[in-house]
mmCIF file of C-alpha atoms in Angstrom:
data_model
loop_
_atom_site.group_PDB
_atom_site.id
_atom_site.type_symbol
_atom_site.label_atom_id
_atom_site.label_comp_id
_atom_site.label_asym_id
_atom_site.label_seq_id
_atom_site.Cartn_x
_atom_site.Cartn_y
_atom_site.Cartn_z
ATOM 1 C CA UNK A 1 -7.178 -120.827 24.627
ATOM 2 C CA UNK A 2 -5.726 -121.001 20.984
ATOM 3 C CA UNK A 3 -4.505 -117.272 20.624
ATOM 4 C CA UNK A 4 -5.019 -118.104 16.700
ATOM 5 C CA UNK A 5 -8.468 -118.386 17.403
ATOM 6 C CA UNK A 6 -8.453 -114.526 18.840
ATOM 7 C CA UNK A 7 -6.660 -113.551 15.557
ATOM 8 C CA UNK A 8 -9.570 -114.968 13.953
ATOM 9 C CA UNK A 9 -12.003 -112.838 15.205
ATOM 10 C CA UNK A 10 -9.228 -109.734 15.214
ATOM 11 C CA UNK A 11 -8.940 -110.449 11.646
ATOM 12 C CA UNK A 12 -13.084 -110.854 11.031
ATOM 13 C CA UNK A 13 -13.704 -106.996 12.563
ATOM 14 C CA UNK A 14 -10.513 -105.992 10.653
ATOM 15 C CA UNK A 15 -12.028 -106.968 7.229
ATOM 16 C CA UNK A 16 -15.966 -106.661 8.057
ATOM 17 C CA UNK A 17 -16.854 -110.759 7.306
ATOM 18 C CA UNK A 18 -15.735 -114.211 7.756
ATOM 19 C CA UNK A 19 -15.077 -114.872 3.979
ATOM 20 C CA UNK A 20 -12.624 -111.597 3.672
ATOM 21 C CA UNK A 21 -10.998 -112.986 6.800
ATOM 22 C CA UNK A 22 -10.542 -116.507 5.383
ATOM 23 C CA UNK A 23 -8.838 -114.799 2.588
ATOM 24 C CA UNK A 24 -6.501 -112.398 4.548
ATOM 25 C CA UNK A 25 -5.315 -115.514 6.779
ATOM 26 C CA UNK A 26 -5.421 -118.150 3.918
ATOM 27 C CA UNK A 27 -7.836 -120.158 5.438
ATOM 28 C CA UNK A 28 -11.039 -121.800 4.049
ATOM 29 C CA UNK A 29 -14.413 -120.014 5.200
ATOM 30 C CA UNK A 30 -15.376 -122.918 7.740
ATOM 31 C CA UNK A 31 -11.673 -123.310 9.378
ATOM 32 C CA UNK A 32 -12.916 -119.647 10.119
ATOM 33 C CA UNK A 33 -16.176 -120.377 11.014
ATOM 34 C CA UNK A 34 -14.557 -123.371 13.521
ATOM 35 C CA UNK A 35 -12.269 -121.093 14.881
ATOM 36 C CA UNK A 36 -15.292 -118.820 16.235
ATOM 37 C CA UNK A 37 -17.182 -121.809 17.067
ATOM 38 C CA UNK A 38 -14.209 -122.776 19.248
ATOM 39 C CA UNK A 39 -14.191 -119.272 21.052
ATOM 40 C CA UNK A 40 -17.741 -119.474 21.832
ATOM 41 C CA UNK A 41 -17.903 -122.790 23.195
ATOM 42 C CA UNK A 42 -14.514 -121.568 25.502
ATOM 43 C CA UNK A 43 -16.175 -118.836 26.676
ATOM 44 C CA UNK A 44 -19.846 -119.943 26.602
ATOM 45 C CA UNK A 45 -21.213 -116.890 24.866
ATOM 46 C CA UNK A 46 -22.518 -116.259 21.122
ATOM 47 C CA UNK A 47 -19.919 -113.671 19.199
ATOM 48 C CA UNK A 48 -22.166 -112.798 16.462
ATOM 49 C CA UNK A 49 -25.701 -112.484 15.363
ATOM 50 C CA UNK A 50 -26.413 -112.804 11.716
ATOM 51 C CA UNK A 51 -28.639 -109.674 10.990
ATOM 52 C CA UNK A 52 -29.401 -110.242 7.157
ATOM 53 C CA UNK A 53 -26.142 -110.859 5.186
ATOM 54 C CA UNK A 54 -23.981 -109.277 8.056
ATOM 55 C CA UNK A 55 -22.163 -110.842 10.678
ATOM 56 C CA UNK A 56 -22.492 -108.816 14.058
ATOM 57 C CA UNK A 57 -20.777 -108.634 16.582
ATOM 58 C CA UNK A 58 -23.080 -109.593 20.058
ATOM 59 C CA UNK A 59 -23.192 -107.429 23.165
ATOM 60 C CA UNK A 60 -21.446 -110.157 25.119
ATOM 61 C CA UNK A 61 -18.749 -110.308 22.110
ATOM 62 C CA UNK A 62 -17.933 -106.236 22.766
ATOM 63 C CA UNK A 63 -17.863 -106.889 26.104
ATOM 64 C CA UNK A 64 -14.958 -109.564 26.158
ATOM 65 C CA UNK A 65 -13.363 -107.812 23.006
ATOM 66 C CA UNK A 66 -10.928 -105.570 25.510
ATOM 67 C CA UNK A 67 -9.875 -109.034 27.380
ATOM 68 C CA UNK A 68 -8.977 -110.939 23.840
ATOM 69 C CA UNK A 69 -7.431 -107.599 22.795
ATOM 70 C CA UNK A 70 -5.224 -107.551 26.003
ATOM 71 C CA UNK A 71 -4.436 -111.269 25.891
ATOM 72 C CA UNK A 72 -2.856 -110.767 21.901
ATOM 73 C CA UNK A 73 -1.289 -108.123 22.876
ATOM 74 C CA UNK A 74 0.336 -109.861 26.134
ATOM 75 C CA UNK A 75 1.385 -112.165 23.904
ATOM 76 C CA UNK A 76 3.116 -110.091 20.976
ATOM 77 C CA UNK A 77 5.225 -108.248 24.228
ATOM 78 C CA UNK A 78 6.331 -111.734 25.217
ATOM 79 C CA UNK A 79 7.436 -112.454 21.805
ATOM 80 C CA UNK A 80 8.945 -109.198 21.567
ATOM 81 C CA UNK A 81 10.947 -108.761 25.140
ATOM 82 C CA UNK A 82 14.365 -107.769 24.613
ATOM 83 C CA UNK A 83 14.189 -106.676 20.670
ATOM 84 C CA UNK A 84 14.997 -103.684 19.314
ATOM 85 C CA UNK A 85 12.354 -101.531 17.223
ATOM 86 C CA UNK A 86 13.683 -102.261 14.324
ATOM 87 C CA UNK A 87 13.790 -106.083 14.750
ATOM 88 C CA UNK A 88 10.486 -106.345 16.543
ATOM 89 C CA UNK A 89 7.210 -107.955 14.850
ATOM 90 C CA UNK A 90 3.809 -108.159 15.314
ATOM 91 C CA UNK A 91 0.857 -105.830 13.885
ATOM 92 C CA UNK A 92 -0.458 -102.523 13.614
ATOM 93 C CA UNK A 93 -4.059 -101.849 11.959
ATOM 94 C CA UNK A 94 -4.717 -98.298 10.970
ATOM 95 C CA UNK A 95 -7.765 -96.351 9.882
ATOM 96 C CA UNK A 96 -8.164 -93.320 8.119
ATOM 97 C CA UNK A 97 -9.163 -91.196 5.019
ATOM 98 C CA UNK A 98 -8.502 -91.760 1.436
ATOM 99 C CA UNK A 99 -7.264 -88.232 1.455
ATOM 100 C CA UNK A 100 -5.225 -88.223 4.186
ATOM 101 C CA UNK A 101 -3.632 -91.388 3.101
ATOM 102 C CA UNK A 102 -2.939 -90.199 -0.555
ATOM 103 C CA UNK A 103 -1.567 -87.055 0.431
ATOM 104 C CA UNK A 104 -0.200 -86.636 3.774
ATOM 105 C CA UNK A 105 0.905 -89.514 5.205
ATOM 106 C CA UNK A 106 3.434 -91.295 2.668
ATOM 107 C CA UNK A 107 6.483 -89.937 4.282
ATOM 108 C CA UNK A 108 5.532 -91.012 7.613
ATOM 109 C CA UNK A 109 4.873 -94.229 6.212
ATOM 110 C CA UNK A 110 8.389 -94.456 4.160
ATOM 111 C CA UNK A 111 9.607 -93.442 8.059
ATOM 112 C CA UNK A 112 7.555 -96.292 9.761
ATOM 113 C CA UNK A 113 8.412 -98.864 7.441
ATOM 114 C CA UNK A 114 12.354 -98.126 7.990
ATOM 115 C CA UNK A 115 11.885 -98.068 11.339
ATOM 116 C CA UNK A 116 9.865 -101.367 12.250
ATOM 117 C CA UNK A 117 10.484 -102.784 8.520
ATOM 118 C CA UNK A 118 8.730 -106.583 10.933
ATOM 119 C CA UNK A 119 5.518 -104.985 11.641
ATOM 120 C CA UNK A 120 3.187 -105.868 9.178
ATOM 121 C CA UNK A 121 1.126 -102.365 8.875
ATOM 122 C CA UNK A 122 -2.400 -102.474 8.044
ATOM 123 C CA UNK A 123 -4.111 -99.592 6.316
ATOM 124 C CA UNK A 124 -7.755 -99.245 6.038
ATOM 125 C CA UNK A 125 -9.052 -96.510 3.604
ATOM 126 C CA UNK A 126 -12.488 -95.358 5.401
ATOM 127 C CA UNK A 127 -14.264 -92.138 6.248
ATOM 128 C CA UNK A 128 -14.579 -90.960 9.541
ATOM 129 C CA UNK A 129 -17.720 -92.335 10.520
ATOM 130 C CA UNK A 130 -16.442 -95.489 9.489
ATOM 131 C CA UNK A 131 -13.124 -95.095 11.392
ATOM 132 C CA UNK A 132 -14.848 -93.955 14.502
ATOM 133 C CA UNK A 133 -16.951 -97.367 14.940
ATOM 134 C CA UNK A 134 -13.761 -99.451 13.816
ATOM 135 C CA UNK A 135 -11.706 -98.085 16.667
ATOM 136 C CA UNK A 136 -14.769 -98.218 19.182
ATOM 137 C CA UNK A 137 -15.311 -102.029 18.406
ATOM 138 C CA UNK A 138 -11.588 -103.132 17.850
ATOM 139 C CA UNK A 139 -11.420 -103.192 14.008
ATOM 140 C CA UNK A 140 -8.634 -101.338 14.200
ATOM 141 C CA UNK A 141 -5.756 -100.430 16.351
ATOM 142 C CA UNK A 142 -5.445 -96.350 15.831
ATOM 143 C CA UNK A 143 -8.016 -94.299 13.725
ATOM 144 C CA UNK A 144 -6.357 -90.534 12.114
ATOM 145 C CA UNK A 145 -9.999 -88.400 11.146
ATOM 146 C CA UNK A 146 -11.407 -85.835 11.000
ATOM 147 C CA UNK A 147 -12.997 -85.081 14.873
ATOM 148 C CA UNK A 148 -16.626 -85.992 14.427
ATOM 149 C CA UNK A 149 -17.172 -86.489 18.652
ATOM 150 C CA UNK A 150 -19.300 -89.258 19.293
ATOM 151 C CA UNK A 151 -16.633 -90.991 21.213
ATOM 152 C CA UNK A 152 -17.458 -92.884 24.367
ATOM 153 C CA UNK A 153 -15.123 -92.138 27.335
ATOM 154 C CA UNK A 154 -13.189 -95.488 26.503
ATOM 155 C CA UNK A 155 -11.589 -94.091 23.615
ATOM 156 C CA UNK A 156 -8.991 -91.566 23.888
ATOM 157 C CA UNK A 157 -8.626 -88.744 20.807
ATOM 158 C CA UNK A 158 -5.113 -86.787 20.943
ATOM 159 C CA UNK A 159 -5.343 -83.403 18.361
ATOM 160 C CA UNK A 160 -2.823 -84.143 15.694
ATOM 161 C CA UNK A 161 -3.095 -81.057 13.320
ATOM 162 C CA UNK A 162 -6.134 -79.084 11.116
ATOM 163 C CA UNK A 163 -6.954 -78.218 7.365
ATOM 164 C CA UNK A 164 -9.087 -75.950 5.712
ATOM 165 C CA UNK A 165 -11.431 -76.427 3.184
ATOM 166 C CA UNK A 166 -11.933 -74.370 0.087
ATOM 167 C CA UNK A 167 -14.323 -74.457 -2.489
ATOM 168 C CA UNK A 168 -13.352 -74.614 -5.870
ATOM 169 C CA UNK A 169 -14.293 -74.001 -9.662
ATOM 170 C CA UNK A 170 -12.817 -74.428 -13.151
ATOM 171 C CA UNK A 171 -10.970 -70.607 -13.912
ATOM 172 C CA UNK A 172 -13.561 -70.591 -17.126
ATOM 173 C CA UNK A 173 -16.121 -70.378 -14.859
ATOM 174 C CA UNK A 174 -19.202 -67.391 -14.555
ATOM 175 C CA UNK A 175 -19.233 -65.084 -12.556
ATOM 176 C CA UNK A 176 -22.670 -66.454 -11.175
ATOM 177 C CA UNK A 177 -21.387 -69.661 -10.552
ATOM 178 C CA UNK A 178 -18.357 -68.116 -8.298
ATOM 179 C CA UNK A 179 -21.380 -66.038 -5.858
ATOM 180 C CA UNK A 180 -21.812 -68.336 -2.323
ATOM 181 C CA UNK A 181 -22.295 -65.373 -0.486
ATOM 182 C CA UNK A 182 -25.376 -63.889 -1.337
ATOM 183 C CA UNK A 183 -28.620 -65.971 -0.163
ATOM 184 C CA UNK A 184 -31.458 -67.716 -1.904
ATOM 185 C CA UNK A 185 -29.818 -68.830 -5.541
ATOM 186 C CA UNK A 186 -30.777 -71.885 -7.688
ATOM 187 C CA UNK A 187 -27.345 -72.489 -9.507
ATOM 188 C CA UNK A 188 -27.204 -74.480 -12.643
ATOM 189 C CA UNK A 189 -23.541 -75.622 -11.860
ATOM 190 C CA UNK A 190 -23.172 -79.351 -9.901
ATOM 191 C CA UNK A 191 -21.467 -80.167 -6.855
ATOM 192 C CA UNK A 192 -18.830 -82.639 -7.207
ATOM 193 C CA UNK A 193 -18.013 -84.507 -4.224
ATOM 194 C CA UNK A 194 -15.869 -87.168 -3.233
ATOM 195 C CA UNK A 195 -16.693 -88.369 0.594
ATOM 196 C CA UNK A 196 -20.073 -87.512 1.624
ATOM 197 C CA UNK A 197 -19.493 -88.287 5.497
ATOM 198 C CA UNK A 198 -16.627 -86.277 5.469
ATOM 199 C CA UNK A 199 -16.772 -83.270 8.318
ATOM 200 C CA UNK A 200 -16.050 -80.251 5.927
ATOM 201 C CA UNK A 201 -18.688 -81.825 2.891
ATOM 202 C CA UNK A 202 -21.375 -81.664 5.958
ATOM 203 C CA UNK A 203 -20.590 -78.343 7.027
ATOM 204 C CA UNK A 204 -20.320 -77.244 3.449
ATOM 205 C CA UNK A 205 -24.008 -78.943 2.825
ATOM 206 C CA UNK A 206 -25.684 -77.021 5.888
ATOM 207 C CA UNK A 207 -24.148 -73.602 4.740
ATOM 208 C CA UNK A 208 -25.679 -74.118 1.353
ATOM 209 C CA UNK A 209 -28.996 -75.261 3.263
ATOM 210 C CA UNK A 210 -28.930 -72.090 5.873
ATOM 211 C CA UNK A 211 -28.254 -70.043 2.721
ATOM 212 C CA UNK A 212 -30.883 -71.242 0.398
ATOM 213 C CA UNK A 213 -28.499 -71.864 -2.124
ATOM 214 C CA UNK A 214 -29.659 -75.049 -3.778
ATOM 215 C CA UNK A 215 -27.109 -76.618 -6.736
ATOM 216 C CA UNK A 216 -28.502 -78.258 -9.957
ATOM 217 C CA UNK A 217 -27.356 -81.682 -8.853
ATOM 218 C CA UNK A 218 -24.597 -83.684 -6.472
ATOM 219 C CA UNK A 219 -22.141 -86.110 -8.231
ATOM 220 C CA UNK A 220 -20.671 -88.222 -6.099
ATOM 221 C CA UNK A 221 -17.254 -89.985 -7.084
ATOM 222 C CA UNK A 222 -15.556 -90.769 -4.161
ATOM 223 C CA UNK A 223 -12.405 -89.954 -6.017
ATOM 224 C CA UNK A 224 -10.255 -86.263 -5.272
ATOM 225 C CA UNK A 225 -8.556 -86.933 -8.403
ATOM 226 C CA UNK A 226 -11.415 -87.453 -10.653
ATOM 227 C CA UNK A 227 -13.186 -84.452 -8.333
ATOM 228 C CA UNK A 228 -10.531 -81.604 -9.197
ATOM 229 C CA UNK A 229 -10.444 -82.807 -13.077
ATOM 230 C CA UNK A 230 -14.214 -82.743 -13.326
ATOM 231 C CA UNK A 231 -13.953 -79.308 -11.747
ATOM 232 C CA UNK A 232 -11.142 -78.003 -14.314
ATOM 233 C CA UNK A 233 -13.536 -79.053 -17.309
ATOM 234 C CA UNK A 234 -15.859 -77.289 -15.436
ATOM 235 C CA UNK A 235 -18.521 -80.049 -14.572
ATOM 236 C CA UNK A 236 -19.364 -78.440 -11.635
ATOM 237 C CA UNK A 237 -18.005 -77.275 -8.422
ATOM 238 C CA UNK A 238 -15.733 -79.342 -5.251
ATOM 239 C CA UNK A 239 -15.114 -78.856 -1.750
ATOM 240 C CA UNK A 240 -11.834 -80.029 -0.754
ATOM 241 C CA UNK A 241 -9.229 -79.996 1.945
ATOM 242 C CA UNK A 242 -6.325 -77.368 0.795
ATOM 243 C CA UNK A 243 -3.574 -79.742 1.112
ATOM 244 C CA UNK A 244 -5.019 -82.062 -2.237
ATOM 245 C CA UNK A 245 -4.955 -78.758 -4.356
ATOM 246 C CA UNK A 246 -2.334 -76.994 -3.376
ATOM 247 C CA UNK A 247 -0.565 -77.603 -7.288
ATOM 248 C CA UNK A 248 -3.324 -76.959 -9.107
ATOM 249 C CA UNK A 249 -4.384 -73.121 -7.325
ATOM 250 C CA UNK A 250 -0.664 -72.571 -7.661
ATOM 251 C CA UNK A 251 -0.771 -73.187 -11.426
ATOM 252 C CA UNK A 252 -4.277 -71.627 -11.892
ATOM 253 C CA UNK A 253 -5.756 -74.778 -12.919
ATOM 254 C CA UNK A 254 -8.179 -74.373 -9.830
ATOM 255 C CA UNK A 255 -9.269 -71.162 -8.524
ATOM 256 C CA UNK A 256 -10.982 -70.592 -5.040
ATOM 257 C CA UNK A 257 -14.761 -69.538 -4.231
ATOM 258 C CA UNK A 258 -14.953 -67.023 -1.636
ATOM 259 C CA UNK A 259 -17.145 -68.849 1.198
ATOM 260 C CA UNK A 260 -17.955 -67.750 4.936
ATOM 261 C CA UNK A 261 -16.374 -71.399 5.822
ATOM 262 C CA UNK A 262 -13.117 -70.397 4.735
ATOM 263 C CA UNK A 263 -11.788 -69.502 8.100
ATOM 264 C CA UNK A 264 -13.198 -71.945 9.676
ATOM 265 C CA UNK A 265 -10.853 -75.214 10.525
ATOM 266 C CA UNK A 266 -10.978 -78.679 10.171
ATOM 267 C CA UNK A 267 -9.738 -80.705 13.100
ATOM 268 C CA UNK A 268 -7.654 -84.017 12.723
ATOM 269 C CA UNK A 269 -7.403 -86.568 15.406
ATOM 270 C CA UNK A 270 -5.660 -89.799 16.615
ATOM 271 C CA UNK A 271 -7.703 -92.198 18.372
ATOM 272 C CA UNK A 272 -7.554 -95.405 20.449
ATOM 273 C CA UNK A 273 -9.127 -97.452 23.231
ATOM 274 C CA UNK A 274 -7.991 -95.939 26.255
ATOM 275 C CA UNK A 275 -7.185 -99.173 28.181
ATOM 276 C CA UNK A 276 -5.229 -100.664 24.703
ATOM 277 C CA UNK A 277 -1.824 -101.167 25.559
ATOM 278 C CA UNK A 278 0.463 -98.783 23.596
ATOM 279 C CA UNK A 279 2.610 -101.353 21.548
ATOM 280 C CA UNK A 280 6.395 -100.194 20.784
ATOM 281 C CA UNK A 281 4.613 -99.923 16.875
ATOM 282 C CA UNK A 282 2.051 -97.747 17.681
ATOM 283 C CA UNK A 283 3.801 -95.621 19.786
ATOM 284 C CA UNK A 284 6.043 -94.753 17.028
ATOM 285 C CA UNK A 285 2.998 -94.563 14.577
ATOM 286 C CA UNK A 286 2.185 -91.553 16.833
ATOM 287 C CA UNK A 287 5.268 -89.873 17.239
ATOM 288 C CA UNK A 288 5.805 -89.707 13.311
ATOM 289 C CA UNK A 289 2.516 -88.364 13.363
ATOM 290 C CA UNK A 290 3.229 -85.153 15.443
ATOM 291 C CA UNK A 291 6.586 -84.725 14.284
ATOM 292 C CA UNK A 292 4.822 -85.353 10.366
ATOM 293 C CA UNK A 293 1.476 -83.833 10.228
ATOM 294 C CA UNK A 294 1.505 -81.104 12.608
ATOM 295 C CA UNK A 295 4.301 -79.015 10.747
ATOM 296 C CA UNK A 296 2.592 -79.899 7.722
ATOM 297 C CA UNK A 297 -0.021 -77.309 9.325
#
């Protein structure tokens, strides 16, 4: 079996289709389409099932996923034996937040790239939700969330660190607009969010439900940055994890709404498939991450 074939169909679950794939590996879209072809007819089973536009990803397909997964990874420790760290190569895909990535994780990055400057480090920008199915199907090779559960008993999820939450307005906001304590208001300020499927924007939306407080309208912009400086021209309202505003409530640019979710954590995971062998690169990966993120707590 052509292991090129197996980074084929790595590559296809990395990216989501064949046609991203055939750009990520510089190939045309039916070389790709051959490769899987070539897989199929090796191991007599159908990978995918075209469901509308989308490429999926059969039951007999997850089921010989781990095998493929163990075979390329046999083969990067062969071509690794006897390296060092920092002359070792191969690859290391990565899920997690936009937030997280922006804001917490650079240094460890900067640290991992000095390290194992050969590994060729993948970073996929998705929320949780997204993250969670990528490392359950082998999209990725590590997912850093938020701890939605959900996980099968396959997967193993190490606590990394926590954030809090806080809600915040523009410091030339009214008083009414600062009250999300007292029960059954209609405010005529908007909520400004930037991941909907994060864990603290769903808790956030049920307290607003159990309190009957019910906002003029969401706007969703799936941006932090264009969040907090709709907030400071006081376009409405965000709920964001501390660590992205820490600069702006320290110059007063941002000021916090008193909530009954502020003590209330938000928990931050690493996860893989259990029976994944931990590659010299990912077991670095996590060690920067407890030595990075959990004094950042």
């Amino acid at each position: 079996m052509d292991t090129k074939y197996l980074r084929t169909l790595q590559t296809i679950l990395e990216t989501g289709s064949f046609q991203k794939a055939a750009l990520q590996l510089n190939y045309t879209q039916s070389t790709v389409t051959f490769h899987i072809q070539q897989l199929e007819q090796e191991c007599s089973v159908k990978l995918f099932d075209k469901i509308g536009r989308k490429m999926i990803l059969t039951q007999a397909g997850r089921d010989l996923l781990p095998h493929m997964e163990t075979i390329l990874q046999e083969t990067e420790w062969m071509h690794n034996y006897g390296k060092s760290l920092h002359d070792m190569s191969g690859t290391l895909r990565v899920g997690m937040p936009d937030a997280l990535l922006c804001y917490q994780m650079q240094p460890l990055l900067r640290a991992f790239q000095k390290q194992a400057p050969n590994i060729q480090l993948t970073i996929q920008s998705l929320h949780c939700y997204a993250i969670r199915e990528s490392v359950i199907n082998g999209g990725i090779d590590m997912g850093i969330h938020c701890n939605i559960g959900g996980y099968p008993k396959s997967i193993v999820e190490e606590s990394i660190t926590s954030y809090h939450a806080i809600l915040v307005a523009s410091p030339t906001a009214g008083p009414q607009q600062l009250d999300f304590i007292t029960p059954h208001q209609r405010k005529s300020i908007n909520l400004i969010y930037n991941d909907p499927h994060s864990l603290h924007q769903k808790r956030l939306t049920q307290y607003l439900e159990k309190k009957d407080i019910v906002m003029h309208s969401d706007i969703e912009m799936w941006s932090i940055e264009a969040a907090k400086v709709s907030v400071m021209n006081n376009l409405g309202i965000a709920y964001l994890p501390d660590f992205t505003i820490q600069k702006e409530l320290h110059d007063g640019t941002l000021i916090p709404i008193k909530t009954e979710l502020d003590t209330i954590s938000v928990p931050v995971v690493c996860t893989y498939h259990k029976n994944k062998w931990i590659t010299p690169a990912m077991a670095l990966f996590r060690n920067l991450l407890h030595q990075g993120l959990a004094k950042q707590t």
